[in-house]
Short mmCIF file of C-alpha atoms in Angstrom, two decimals:
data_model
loop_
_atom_site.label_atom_id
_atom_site.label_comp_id
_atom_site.label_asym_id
_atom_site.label_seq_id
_atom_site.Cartn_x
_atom_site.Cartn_y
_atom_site.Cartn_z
CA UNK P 1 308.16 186.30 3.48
CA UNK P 2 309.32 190.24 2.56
CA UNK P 3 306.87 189.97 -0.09
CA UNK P 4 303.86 189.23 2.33
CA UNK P 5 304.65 191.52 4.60
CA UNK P 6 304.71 194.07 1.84
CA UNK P 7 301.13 192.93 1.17
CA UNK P 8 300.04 193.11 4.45
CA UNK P 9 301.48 196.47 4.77
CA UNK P 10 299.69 197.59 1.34
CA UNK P 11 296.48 196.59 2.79
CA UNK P 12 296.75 198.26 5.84
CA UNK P 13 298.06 201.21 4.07
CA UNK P 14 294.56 201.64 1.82
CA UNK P 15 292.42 201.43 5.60
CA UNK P 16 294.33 204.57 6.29
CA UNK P 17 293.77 206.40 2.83
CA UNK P 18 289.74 208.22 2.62
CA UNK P 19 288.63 208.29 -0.67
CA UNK P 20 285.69 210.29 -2.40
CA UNK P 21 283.23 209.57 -5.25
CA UNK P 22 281.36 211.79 -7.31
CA UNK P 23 277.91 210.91 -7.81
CA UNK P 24 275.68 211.43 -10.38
CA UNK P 25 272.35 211.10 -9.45
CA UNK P 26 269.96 211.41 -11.97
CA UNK P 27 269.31 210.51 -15.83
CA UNK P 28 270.17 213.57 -17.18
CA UNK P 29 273.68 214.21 -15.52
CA UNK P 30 274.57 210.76 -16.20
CA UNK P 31 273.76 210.99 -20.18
CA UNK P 32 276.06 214.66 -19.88
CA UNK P 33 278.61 212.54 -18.63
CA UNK P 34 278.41 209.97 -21.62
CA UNK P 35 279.66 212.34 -24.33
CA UNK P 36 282.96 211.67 -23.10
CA UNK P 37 284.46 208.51 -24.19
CA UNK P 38 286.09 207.92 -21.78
CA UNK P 39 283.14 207.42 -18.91
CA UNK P 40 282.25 203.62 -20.12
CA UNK P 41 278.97 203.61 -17.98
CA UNK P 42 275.99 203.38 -20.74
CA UNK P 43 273.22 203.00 -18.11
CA UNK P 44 272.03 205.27 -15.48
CA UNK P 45 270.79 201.80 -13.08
CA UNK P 46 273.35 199.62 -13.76
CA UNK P 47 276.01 202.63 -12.90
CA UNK P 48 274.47 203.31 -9.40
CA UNK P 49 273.93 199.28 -8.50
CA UNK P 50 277.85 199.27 -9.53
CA UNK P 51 278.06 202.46 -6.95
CA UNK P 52 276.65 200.88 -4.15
CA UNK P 53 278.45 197.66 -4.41
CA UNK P 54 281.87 199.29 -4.28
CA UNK P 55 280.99 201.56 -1.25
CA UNK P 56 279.63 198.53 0.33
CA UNK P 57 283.27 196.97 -0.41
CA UNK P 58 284.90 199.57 0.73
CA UNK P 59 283.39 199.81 4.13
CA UNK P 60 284.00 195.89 4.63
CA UNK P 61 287.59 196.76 4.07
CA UNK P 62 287.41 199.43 6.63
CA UNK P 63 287.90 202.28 4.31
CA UNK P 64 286.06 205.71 4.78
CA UNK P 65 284.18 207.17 1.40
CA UNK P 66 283.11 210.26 0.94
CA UNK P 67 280.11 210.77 -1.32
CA UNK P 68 280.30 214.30 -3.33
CA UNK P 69 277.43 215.26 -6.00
CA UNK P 70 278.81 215.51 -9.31
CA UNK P 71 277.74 217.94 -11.76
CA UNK P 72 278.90 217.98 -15.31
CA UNK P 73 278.61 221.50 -15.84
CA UNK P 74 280.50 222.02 -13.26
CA UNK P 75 283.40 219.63 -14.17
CA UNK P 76 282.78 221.14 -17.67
CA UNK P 77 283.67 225.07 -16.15
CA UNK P 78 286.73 223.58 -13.84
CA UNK P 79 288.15 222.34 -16.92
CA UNK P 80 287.59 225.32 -19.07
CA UNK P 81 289.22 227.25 -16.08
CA UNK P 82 292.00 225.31 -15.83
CA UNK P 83 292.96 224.25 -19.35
CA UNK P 84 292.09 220.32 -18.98
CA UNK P 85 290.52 217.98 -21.01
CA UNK P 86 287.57 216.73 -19.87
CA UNK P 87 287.69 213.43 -21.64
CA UNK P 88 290.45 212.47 -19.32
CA UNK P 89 289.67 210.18 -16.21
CA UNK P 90 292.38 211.61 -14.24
CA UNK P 91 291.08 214.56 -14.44
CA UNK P 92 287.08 213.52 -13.47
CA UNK P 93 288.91 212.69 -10.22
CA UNK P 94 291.05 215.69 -9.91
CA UNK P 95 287.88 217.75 -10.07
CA UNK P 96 286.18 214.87 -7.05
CA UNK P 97 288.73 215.66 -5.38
CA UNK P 98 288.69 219.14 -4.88
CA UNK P 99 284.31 218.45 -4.16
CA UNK P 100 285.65 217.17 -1.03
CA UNK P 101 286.32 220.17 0.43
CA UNK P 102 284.15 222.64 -1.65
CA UNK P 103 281.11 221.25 -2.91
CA UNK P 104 278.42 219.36 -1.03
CA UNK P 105 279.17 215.54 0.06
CA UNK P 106 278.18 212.44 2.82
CA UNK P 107 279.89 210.48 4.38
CA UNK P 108 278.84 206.75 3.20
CA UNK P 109 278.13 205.10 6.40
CA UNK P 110 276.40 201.37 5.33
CA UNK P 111 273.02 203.64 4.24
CA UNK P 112 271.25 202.27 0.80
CA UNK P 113 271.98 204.58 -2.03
CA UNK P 114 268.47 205.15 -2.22
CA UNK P 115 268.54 207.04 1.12
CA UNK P 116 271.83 208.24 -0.03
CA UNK P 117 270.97 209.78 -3.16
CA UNK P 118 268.31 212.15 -1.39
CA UNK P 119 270.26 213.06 1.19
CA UNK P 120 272.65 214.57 -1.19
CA UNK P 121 270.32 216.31 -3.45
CA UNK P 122 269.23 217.62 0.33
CA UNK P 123 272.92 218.80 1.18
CA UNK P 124 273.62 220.45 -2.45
CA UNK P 125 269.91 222.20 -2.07
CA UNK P 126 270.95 223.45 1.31
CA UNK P 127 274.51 224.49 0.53
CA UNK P 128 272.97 226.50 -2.66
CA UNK P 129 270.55 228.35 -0.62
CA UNK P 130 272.91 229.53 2.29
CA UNK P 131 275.52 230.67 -0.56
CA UNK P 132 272.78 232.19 -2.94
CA UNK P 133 271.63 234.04 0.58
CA UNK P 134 274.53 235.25 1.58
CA UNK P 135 275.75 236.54 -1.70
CA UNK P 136 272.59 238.45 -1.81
CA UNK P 137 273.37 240.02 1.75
CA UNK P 138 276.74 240.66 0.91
CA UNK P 139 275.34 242.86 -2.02
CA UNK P 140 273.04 245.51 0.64
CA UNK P 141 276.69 247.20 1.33
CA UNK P 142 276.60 249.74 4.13
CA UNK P 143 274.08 252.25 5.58
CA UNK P 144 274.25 256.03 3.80
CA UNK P 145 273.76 257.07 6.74
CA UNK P 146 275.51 255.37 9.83
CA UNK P 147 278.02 252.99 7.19
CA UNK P 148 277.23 250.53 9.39
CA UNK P 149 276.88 246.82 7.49
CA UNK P 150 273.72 246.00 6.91
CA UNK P 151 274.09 242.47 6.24
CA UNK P 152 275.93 241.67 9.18
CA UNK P 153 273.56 243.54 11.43
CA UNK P 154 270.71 241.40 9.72
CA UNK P 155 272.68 238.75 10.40
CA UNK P 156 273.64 239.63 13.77
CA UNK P 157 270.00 240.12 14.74
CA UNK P 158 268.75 236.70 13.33
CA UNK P 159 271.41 235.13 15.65
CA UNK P 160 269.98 237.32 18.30
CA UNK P 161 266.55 235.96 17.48
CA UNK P 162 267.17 232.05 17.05
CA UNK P 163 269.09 232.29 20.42
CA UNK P 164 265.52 233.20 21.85
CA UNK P 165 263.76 231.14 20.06
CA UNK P 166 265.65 228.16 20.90
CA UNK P 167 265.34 229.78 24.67
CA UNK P 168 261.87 229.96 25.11
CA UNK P 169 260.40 226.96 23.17
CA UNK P 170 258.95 224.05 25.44
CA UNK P 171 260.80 221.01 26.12
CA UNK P 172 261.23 218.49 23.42
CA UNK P 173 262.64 218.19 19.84
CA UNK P 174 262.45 221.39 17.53
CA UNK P 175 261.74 221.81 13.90
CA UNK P 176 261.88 225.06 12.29
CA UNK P 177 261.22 226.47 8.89
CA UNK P 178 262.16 229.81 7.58
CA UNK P 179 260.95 230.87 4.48
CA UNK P 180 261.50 234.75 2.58
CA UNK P 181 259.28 234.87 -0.83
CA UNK P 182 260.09 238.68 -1.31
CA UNK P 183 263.71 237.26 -2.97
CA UNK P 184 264.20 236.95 -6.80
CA UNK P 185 263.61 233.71 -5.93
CA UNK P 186 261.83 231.62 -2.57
CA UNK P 187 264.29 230.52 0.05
CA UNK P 188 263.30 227.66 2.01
CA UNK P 189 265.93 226.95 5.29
CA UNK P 190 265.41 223.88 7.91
CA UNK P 191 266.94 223.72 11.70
CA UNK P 192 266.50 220.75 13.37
CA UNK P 193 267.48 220.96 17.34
CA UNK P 194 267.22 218.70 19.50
CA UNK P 195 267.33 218.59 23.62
CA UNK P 196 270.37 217.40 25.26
CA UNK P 197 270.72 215.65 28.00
CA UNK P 198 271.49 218.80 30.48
CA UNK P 199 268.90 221.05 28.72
CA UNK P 200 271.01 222.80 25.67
CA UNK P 201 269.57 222.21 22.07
CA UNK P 202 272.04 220.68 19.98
CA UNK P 203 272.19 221.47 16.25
CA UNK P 204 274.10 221.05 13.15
CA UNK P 205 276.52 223.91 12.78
CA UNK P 206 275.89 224.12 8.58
CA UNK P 207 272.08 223.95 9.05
CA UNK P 208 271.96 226.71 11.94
CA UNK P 209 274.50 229.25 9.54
CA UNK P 210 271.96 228.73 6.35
CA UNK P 211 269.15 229.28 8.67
CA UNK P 212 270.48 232.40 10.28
CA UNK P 213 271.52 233.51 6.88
CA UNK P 214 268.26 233.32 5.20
CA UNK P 215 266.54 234.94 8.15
CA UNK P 216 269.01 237.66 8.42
CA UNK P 217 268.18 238.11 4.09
CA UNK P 218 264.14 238.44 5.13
CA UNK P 219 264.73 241.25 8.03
CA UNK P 220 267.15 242.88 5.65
CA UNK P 221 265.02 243.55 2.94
CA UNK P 222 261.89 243.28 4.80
CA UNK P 223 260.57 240.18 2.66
CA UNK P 224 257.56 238.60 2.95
CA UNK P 225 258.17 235.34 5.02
CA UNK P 226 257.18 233.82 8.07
CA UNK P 227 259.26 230.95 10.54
CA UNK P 228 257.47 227.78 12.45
CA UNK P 229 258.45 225.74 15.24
CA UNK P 230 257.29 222.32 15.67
CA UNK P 231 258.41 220.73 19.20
CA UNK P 232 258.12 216.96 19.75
CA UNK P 233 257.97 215.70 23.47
CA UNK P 234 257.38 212.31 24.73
CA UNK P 235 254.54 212.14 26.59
CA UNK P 236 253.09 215.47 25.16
CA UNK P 237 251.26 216.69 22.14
CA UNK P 238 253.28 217.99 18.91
CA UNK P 239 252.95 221.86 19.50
CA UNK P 240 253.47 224.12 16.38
CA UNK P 241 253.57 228.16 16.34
CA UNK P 242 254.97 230.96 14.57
CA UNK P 243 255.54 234.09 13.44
CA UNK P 244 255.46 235.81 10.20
CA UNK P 245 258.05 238.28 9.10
CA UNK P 246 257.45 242.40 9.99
CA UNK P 247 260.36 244.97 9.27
CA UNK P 248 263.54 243.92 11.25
CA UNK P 249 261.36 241.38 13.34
CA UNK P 250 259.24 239.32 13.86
CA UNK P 251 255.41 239.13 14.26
CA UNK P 252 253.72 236.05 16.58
CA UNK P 253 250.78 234.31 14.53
CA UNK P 254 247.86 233.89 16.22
CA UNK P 255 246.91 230.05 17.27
CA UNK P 256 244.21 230.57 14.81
CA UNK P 257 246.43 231.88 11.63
CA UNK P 258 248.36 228.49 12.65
CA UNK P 259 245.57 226.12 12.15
CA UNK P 260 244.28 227.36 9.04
CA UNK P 261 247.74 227.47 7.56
CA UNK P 262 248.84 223.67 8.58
CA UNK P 263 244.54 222.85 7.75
CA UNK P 264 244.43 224.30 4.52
CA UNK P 265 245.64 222.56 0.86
CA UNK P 266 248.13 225.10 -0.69
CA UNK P 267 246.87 224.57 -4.28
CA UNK P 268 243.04 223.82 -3.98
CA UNK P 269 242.42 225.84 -0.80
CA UNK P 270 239.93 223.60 0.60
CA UNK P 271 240.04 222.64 4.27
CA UNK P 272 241.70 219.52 5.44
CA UNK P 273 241.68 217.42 8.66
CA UNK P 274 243.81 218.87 11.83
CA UNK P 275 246.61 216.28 12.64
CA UNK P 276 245.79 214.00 15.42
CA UNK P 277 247.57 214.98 18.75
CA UNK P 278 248.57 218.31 17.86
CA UNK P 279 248.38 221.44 19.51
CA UNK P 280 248.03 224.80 17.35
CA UNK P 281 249.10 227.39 19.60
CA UNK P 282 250.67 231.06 19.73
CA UNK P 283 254.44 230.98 20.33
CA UNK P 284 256.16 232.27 23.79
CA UNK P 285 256.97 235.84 24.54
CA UNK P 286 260.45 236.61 22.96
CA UNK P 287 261.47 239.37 25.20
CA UNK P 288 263.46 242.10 23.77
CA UNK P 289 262.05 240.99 20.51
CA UNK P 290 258.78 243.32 22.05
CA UNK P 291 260.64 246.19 22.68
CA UNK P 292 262.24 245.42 26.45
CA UNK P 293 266.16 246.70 26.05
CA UNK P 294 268.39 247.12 23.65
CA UNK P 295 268.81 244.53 20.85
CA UNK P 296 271.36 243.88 17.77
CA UNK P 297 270.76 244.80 14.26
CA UNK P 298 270.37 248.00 12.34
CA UNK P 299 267.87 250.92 13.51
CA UNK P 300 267.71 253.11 10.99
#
């Protein structure tokens, strides 16, 4: 009878304990991973059908998994750094653990892995950006002349400018896009906000700070860029507008510049068909974004 009730116990125990797997998601990761003997996998399908069928287990037995993207040259740099061997097992999972908290990772919630897996690749891409932008504001130091930080006032004034944006678009769902080309390298951010019931737009905290960042990067160093905002209402045609990027601000595109941007193919240049049901139009006044008052960010 003890020895039951130890059992039962035990089992109750592991519903209490979360757990996190590093994934590797695609061919080449997973052949990194085999030049360790002690990773047993030997195919990259057969590996992620075994994936899926343990998270599956898992969640039948009431336990929470975390899902962290695995990177071998990574795991290959935290063992240099720390003086382990990487052919250990015990240490793949040391190294898991710690992705928890630092690196990018999903919680497994009865999704396929092949909505999963995406996702992920989503969350690391997104993650990489908002540090990559923020190191690269961090680097613009402080004003000769004033000392004031100019990355924080960029940063300050994107906030300043999303707030209003968020403000004065039209009821509905909202999709935005910020892109700055001027970097070493195009940055691509993605807010999705949607209405509440009493009116506020409600947003995921992670995806509004990359936003902001990259924003904040493209006023900085006066980048060429531009934001959109595509609002979905029931009852109402899509509407898209936006702006393109000027100096510390931004510039409204004309409903015009819209349409041929959305109508036009990116690589061939030739014209394309208008979506059905959507409205090309010039975005709302921003206020003090046109001069009325005092606003945040650096004037020199």
């Amino acid at each position: 009878m003890a020895h039951t009730d130890h059992q039962t116990m035990r089992r109750v125990l592991r519903r209490e304990i979360a757990g996190t797997i590093g994934l590797l998601t695609d061919e080449h990761d997973f052949r990194a991973m085999r030049r360790y003997r002690s990773f047993t996998f030997d195919d990259h399908a057969t590996y992620l059908r075994q994936v899926e069928d343990l998270l599956k287990t898992r969640a039948l037995q009431g336990i929470h998994t975390t899902v962290a993207l695995f990177d071998p040259q990574e795991y290959a740099e935290y063992c240099a750094a720390k003086d382990l061997d990487p052919d250990v097992a015990a240490h793949r999972t040391r190294f898991t653990a710690e992705l928890a908290t630092t690196g990018p990772t999903l919680p497994y919630e009865g999704q396929p892995l092949a909505d999963l897996v995406p996702a992920l690749v989503d969350e690391a891409v997104r993650q990489a950006t908002w540090e990559y932008a923020a190191t690269l504001l961090a680097r613009l130091g402080a004003c000769a002349t004033c000392g004031e930080d100019l990355g924080r006032a960029a940063f300050a004034r994107a906030s300043d400018l999303l707030v209003r944006i968020l403000d004065t678009a039209p009821p509905g769902n909202r999709h935005l896009v910020c892109s700055v080309t001027g970097t070493p390298e195009t940055l691509v951010a993605v807010l999705h906000a949607d209405r509440t019931a009493n009116g506020t737009p409600a947003f995921d905290e992670a995806e509004a700070l990359e936003f902001t960042t990259v924003l904040a990067l493209g006023l900085a160093t006066r980048s060429p860029g531009g934001l959109v905002m595509r609002t979905t209402a029931q009852g109402a045609p899509d509407r898209i507008y936006g702006w393109r990027l000027r100096g510390d601000g931004l510039e409204p595109l004309t409903a015009g510049e819209v349409f041929d941007a959305y109508c036009t193919d990116v690589e061939s240049g030739d014209l394309i068909s208008p979506e059905s049901g959507v409205d090309y139009s010039e975005p709302p006044h921003l206020g003090q974004e046109e001069g009325e008052g005092p606003r945040p960010g650096h004037h020199h």
